[in-house]
Coordinates of C-alpha atoms (C1' of nucleotides) in Angstrom, one line a residue:
Chain Z
X1 CA 33.4 17.2 17.0
X2 CA 32.4 14.7 14.4
X3 CA 30.8 15.9 11.2
X4 CA 27.0 15.5 11.2
X5 CA 27.5 13.6 7.9
X6 CA 29.1 10.8 9.8
X7 CA 26.0 10.1 11.7
X8 CA 23.6 11.1 9.0
X9 CA 25.0 8.5 6.7
X10 CA 21.8 7.9 4.6
X11 CA 20.6 10.3 1.9
X12 CA 17.0 11.2 1.7
X13 CA 16.5 9.2 -1.5
X14 CA 18.0 6.2 0.2
X15 CA 15.4 6.6 3.0
X16 CA 12.7 6.8 0.3
X17 CA 13.7 3.4 -1.1
X18 CA 14.1 2.0 2.4
X19 CA 10.6 3.1 3.5
X20 CA 9.0 2.0 0.3
X21 CA 10.5 -1.5 0.8
X22 CA 8.5 -1.8 4.0
X23 CA 5.5 0.1 2.7
X24 CA 5.3 -2.4 -0.2
X25 CA 5.0 -5.2 2.3
X26 CA 2.5 -3.7 4.8
X27 CA 0.8 -1.5 2.2
X28 CA -1.2 -4.4 0.6
X29 CA -4.8 -5.1 1.4
X30 CA -4.5 -7.5 4.3
X31 CA -1.1 -7.4 6.0
X32 CA -1.9 -4.7 8.6
X33 CA -5.1 -6.4 9.5
X34 CA -3.4 -9.7 10.0
X35 CA -0.7 -8.1 12.2
X36 CA -3.4 -6.4 14.3
X37 CA -5.3 -9.6 14.8
X38 CA -2.2 -11.6 15.8
X39 CA -1.3 -8.9 18.3
X40 CA -4.2 -10.2 20.4
X41 CA -2.5 -13.6 20.6
X42 CA -1.6 -16.6 18.4
X43 CA -4.2 -18.1 16.1
X44 CA -4.5 -21.1 13.8
X45 CA -5.2 -20.7 10.1
X46 CA -8.9 -20.9 10.1
X47 CA -9.4 -19.0 13.3
X48 CA -7.3 -16.2 11.8
X49 CA -9.3 -16.5 8.6
X50 CA -12.5 -15.9 10.7
X51 CA -10.9 -13.0 12.6
X52 CA -9.9 -11.2 9.4
X53 CA -13.3 -10.5 7.9
X54 CA -13.6 -10.9 4.1
X55 CA -10.3 -12.5 3.4
X56 CA -10.1 -15.5 1.2
X57 CA -8.1 -18.6 1.9
X58 CA -5.8 -17.7 -0.9
X59 CA -5.0 -14.2 0.3
X60 CA -4.6 -15.3 3.9
X61 CA -2.2 -18.0 2.7
X62 CA -0.3 -15.5 0.6
X63 CA -0.2 -12.8 3.3
X64 CA 1.0 -15.0 6.1
X65 CA 3.8 -16.4 3.9
X66 CA 5.1 -13.0 3.1
X67 CA 4.9 -11.8 6.7
X68 CA 6.7 -15.0 7.7
X69 CA 9.4 -14.4 5.1
X70 CA 10.1 -11.0 6.6
X71 CA 10.3 -12.4 10.1
X72 CA 7.2 -10.5 11.3
X73 CA 5.2 -13.6 12.2
X74 CA 6.2 -17.2 13.1
X75 CA 4.5 -20.3 11.7
X76 CA 4.5 -23.4 14.0
X77 CA 3.3 -26.8 12.6
X78 CA 2.3 -29.6 14.9
X79 CA 2.7 -32.8 12.9
X80 CA -0.6 -34.2 13.9
X81 CA -3.4 -35.5 11.6
X82 CA -5.0 -33.2 10.6
X83 CA -2.1 -30.7 11.1
X84 CA -2.3 -27.8 13.4
X85 CA -0.6 -24.6 12.2
X86 CA -0.3 -21.7 14.6
X87 CA 0.7 -18.2 13.6
X88 CA 2.0 -15.6 16.1
X89 CA 3.7 -12.3 16.0
X90 CA 7.5 -12.3 16.5
X91 CA 9.3 -9.7 18.6
X92 CA 9.9 -7.8 15.4
X93 CA 6.3 -8.1 14.4
X94 CA 5.2 -6.7 17.9
X95 CA 7.6 -3.8 17.5
X96 CA 6.1 -2.9 14.2
X97 CA 2.6 -3.3 15.6
X98 CA 3.4 -0.6 18.2
X99 CA 3.9 1.9 15.3
X100 CA 0.8 0.6 13.5
X101 CA -1.2 1.2 16.7
X102 CA -0.2 4.9 16.5
X103 CA -1.4 4.9 12.9
X104 CA -4.7 3.5 14.1
X105 CA -5.0 6.1 16.8
X106 CA -4.1 8.9 14.2
X107 CA -6.7 7.5 11.9
X108 CA -9.4 7.4 14.5
X109 CA -8.6 11.0 15.5
X110 CA -8.6 12.3 11.9
X111 CA -10.7 10.1 9.6
X112 CA -14.0 11.8 10.2
X113 CA -12.6 15.2 9.2
X114 CA -10.8 13.6 6.3
X115 CA -14.0 12.2 5.0
X116 CA -15.7 15.5 5.3
X117 CA -12.9 17.1 3.4
X118 CA -13.2 14.5 0.7
X119 CA -16.9 15.2 0.2
X120 CA -16.2 19.0 0.1
X121 CA -13.4 18.5 -2.4
X122 CA -15.6 16.2 -4.6
X123 CA -18.5 18.7 -4.5
X124 CA -16.3 21.6 -5.5
X125 CA -14.8 19.6 -8.3
X126 CA -18.1 18.4 -9.7
X127 CA -19.7 21.9 -9.5
X128 CA -16.7 23.2 -11.5
X129 CA -17.2 20.5 -14.1
X130 CA -20.7 21.8 -14.7
X131 CA -19.4 25.2 -15.9
Chain G
X1 CA -17.1 2.4 37.6
X2 CA -18.1 2.8 34.0
X3 CA -18.0 -0.3 31.7
X4 CA -14.9 -0.4 29.6
X5 CA -17.3 -0.9 26.7
X6 CA -18.4 2.7 27.0
X7 CA -14.9 3.9 26.3
X8 CA -14.0 1.2 23.9
X9 CA -16.7 2.2 21.5
X10 CA -15.2 0.8 18.3
X11 CA -15.1 -2.9 17.5
X12 CA -11.9 -4.4 16.2
X13 CA -13.4 -4.9 12.8
X14 CA -14.4 -1.2 12.6
X15 CA -10.8 -0.3 13.3
X16 CA -9.7 -2.6 10.5
X17 CA -11.8 -0.7 8.0
X18 CA -10.8 2.6 9.4
X19 CA -7.1 1.8 9.2
X20 CA -7.5 0.4 5.7
X21 CA -9.1 3.6 4.6
X22 CA -5.9 5.5 5.4
X23 CA -3.6 2.7 4.3
X24 CA -5.3 2.7 0.9
X25 CA -4.4 6.3 0.6
X26 CA -0.8 6.3 1.8
X27 CA -0.1 2.7 0.7
X28 CA 0.3 3.5 -2.9
X29 CA 3.7 3.9 -4.6
X30 CA 4.3 7.6 -4.2
X31 CA 2.3 9.2 -1.4
X32 CA 4.7 8.6 1.5
X33 CA 7.6 9.8 -0.5
X34 CA 5.8 13.0 -1.5
X35 CA 4.8 13.6 2.1
X36 CA 8.4 13.2 3.3
X37 CA 9.7 15.6 0.7
X38 CA 7.2 18.2 1.5
X39 CA 8.1 17.9 5.2
X40 CA 11.3 19.7 4.4
X41 CA 9.3 22.7 3.1
X42 CA 7.0 23.8 0.3
X43 CA 7.9 23.0 -3.2
X44 CA 6.6 23.8 -6.7
X45 CA 5.4 21.1 -9.1
X46 CA 8.6 20.6 -11.0
X47 CA 10.8 21.0 -8.0
X48 CA 8.8 18.3 -6.2
X49 CA 9.1 16.2 -9.3
X50 CA 12.9 16.4 -9.2
X51 CA 12.9 15.7 -5.5
X52 CA 10.9 12.5 -5.9
X53 CA 13.2 10.5 -8.0
X54 CA 11.6 8.3 -10.7
X55 CA 8.1 9.7 -10.5
X56 CA 6.4 10.7 -13.8
X57 CA 4.4 13.9 -14.3
X58 CA 1.2 11.9 -14.5
X59 CA 1.8 10.1 -11.2
X60 CA 2.9 13.2 -9.3
X61 CA -0.2 15.0 -10.6
X62 CA -2.4 12.1 -9.5
X63 CA -0.7 11.8 -6.1
X64 CA -0.8 15.4 -5.1
X65 CA -4.4 15.7 -6.1
X66 CA -5.4 12.8 -3.9
X67 CA -3.3 14.1 -1.0
X68 CA -5.0 17.5 -1.4
X69 CA -8.4 15.8 -1.4
X70 CA -7.6 14.3 2.0
X71 CA -6.4 17.7 3.4
X72 CA -2.8 16.4 3.8
X73 CA -1.3 18.9 1.5
X74 CA -2.3 22.4 0.3
X75 CA -2.1 23.6 -3.3
X76 CA -1.6 27.3 -3.8
X77 CA -1.8 28.9 -7.2
X78 CA -0.3 32.3 -8.0
X79 CA -2.1 33.5 -11.1
X80 CA 1.0 34.7 -12.9
X81 CA 2.0 33.7 -16.4
X82 CA 3.3 31.1 -16.4
X83 CA 1.5 30.0 -13.3
X84 CA 3.3 29.1 -10.1
X85 CA 1.8 26.3 -8.0
X86 CA 3.2 25.6 -4.6
X87 CA 2.5 22.5 -2.6
X88 CA 2.9 22.3 1.2
X89 CA 2.0 20.0 4.1
X90 CA -1.0 21.0 6.1
X91 CA -1.1 20.7 9.8
X92 CA -2.8 17.3 9.3
X93 CA -0.1 16.3 6.9
X94 CA 2.6 17.2 9.3
X95 CA 1.0 15.2 12.1
X96 CA 0.9 12.2 9.8
X97 CA 4.5 12.7 8.8
X98 CA 5.4 12.4 12.5
X99 CA 4.2 8.8 12.5
X100 CA 5.7 8.1 9.1
X101 CA 9.0 9.3 10.5
X102 CA 8.7 6.6 13.2
X103 CA 8.1 4.1 10.5
X104 CA 11.2 5.3 8.7
X105 CA 13.2 4.9 11.9
X106 CA 11.8 1.4 12.5
X107 CA 12.7 0.5 8.9
X108 CA 16.3 1.8 9.2
X109 CA 16.6 -0.2 12.4
X110 CA 15.2 -3.5 11.0
X111 CA 15.5 -3.6 7.2
X112 CA 19.0 -5.1 7.1
X113 CA 17.9 -8.1 9.2
X114 CA 14.7 -8.3 7.3
X115 CA 16.6 -8.6 4.1
X116 CA 18.8 -11.3 5.6
X117 CA 15.7 -13.2 6.7
X118 CA 14.2 -13.0 3.3
X119 CA 17.3 -14.5 1.6
X120 CA 17.4 -17.2 4.2
X121 CA 13.7 -17.9 3.7
X122 CA 14.1 -18.0 -0.1
X123 CA 17.1 -20.2 0.1
X124 CA 15.3 -22.7 2.3
X125 CA 12.2 -22.7 0.0
X126 CA 14.3 -23.2 -3.2
X127 CA 16.3 -26.1 -1.6
X128 CA 13.1 -27.8 -0.6
X129 CA 11.7 -27.4 -4.2
X130 CA 14.7 -29.4 -5.5
X131 CA 13.6 -32.5 -3.5
Chain N
dC1 C1' -7.3 -28.7 8.6
dG2 C1' -4.4 -26.0 5.9
dG3 C1' -3.3 -25.3 2.2
dA4 C1' -1.7 -25.1 -3.6
dA5 C1' -3.0 -24.4 -8.6
dT6 C1' -5.6 -22.2 -12.0
dC7 C1' -8.3 -18.7 -14.3
dC8 C1' -9.7 -14.1 -14.9
dC9 C1' -10.6 -9.4 -14.2
dT10 C1' -9.8 -4.8 -12.3
dC11 C1' -7.0 -1.2 -10.8
dT12 C1' -2.6 0.9 -10.6
dT13 C1' 1.2 2.5 -13.0
dG14 C1' 4.2 3.9 -16.8
dA15 C1' 5.1 5.9 -21.6
dT16 C1' 4.0 9.1 -24.7
dA17 C1' 2.0 13.0 -26.6
dC18 C1' -0.5 17.3 -26.3
dT19 C1' -2.1 22.1 -24.0
dG20 C1' -3.3 26.7 -21.5
Chain U
dC1 C1' 5.4 25.8 -15.8
dA2 C1' 2.0 22.8 -14.6
dG3 C1' -0.5 20.1 -16.0
dT4 C1' -4.3 16.6 -19.0
dA5 C1' -5.5 12.7 -22.4
dT6 C1' -4.8 8.3 -24.2
dC7 C1' -3.1 3.8 -24.5
dA8 C1' -0.7 -0.4 -23.0
dA9 C1' 1.3 -3.4 -19.5
dG10 C1' 1.6 -5.7 -15.1
dA11 C1' 0.6 -6.7 -10.4
dG12 C1' -2.9 -7.5 -6.9
dG13 C1' -6.7 -9.8 -5.7
dG14 C1' -11.2 -12.8 -6.0
dA15 C1' -13.6 -17.3 -7.3
dT16 C1' -13.1 -21.9 -7.9
dT17 C1' -11.2 -26.4 -7.8
dC18 C1' -8.1 -29.9 -6.1
dC19 C1' -4.7 -32.1 -2.5
dG20 C1' -2.0 -34.5 1.7

DNA sequence: CGGAATCCCTCTTGATACTG
DNA sequence: CAGTATCAAGAGGGATTCCG
């Protein structure tokens, strides 16, 4: 039999850096929302802007460029005047969205209790501060 | 038949805010790594500090306090001298780790290609800047 | 329409030193 | 051992303006 070490080639700390590389990308304020919106279908710049409530032009521009750089979304320009630019999830982006959808489901299932725990924690902390 | 709207009670924009609430928590620099380390078993403060390479005392302290506030990890103090404080994942923390593990797997499967795409993207961008 | 450039401010993080 | 306090630096993000 082969040693487990041959299959388990990555150390834990390597996985840490790996995961952080992706978390740094999708952990910003807007990336996950943009991915979720585009999972419903391709959108042009201003339509996407309207779909992602609260985002500024600058941040949408920055976010889609970074996602395109990582091959998670595609950017298609029709050279008309004025130009039409369409953004869509790539296959890689769709596969990532599948996992994010699980995170959404987990959040919906847990967030109410988490918020209660937060209040409880804050109440306990502030009552202790009064001592 | 019941309207789909009765089941689909949350709007997309509500889910956006929901998900961001959790992403804001685990999207910071250290939370995910701490959760992954504690999934291997409970650890005391300095052991956890050694397990999470590169973290400072201050950031570990801040991170575990926030994770405890959300009920993702537990903090147990043995009132000895000097004190022993043990951190462990809660049931909720373990269930979240299950999803993070999928994210780790996705990252391991995709990161090499992502990094290649990044280089390609940057090379194309810089060659265009020379024009 | 779909951006880029600039300014500015806040929040996160890190370094360091101190403590029960 | 397990933290807290203080300070400084840097990145992320918002508002505004300009452009092809």
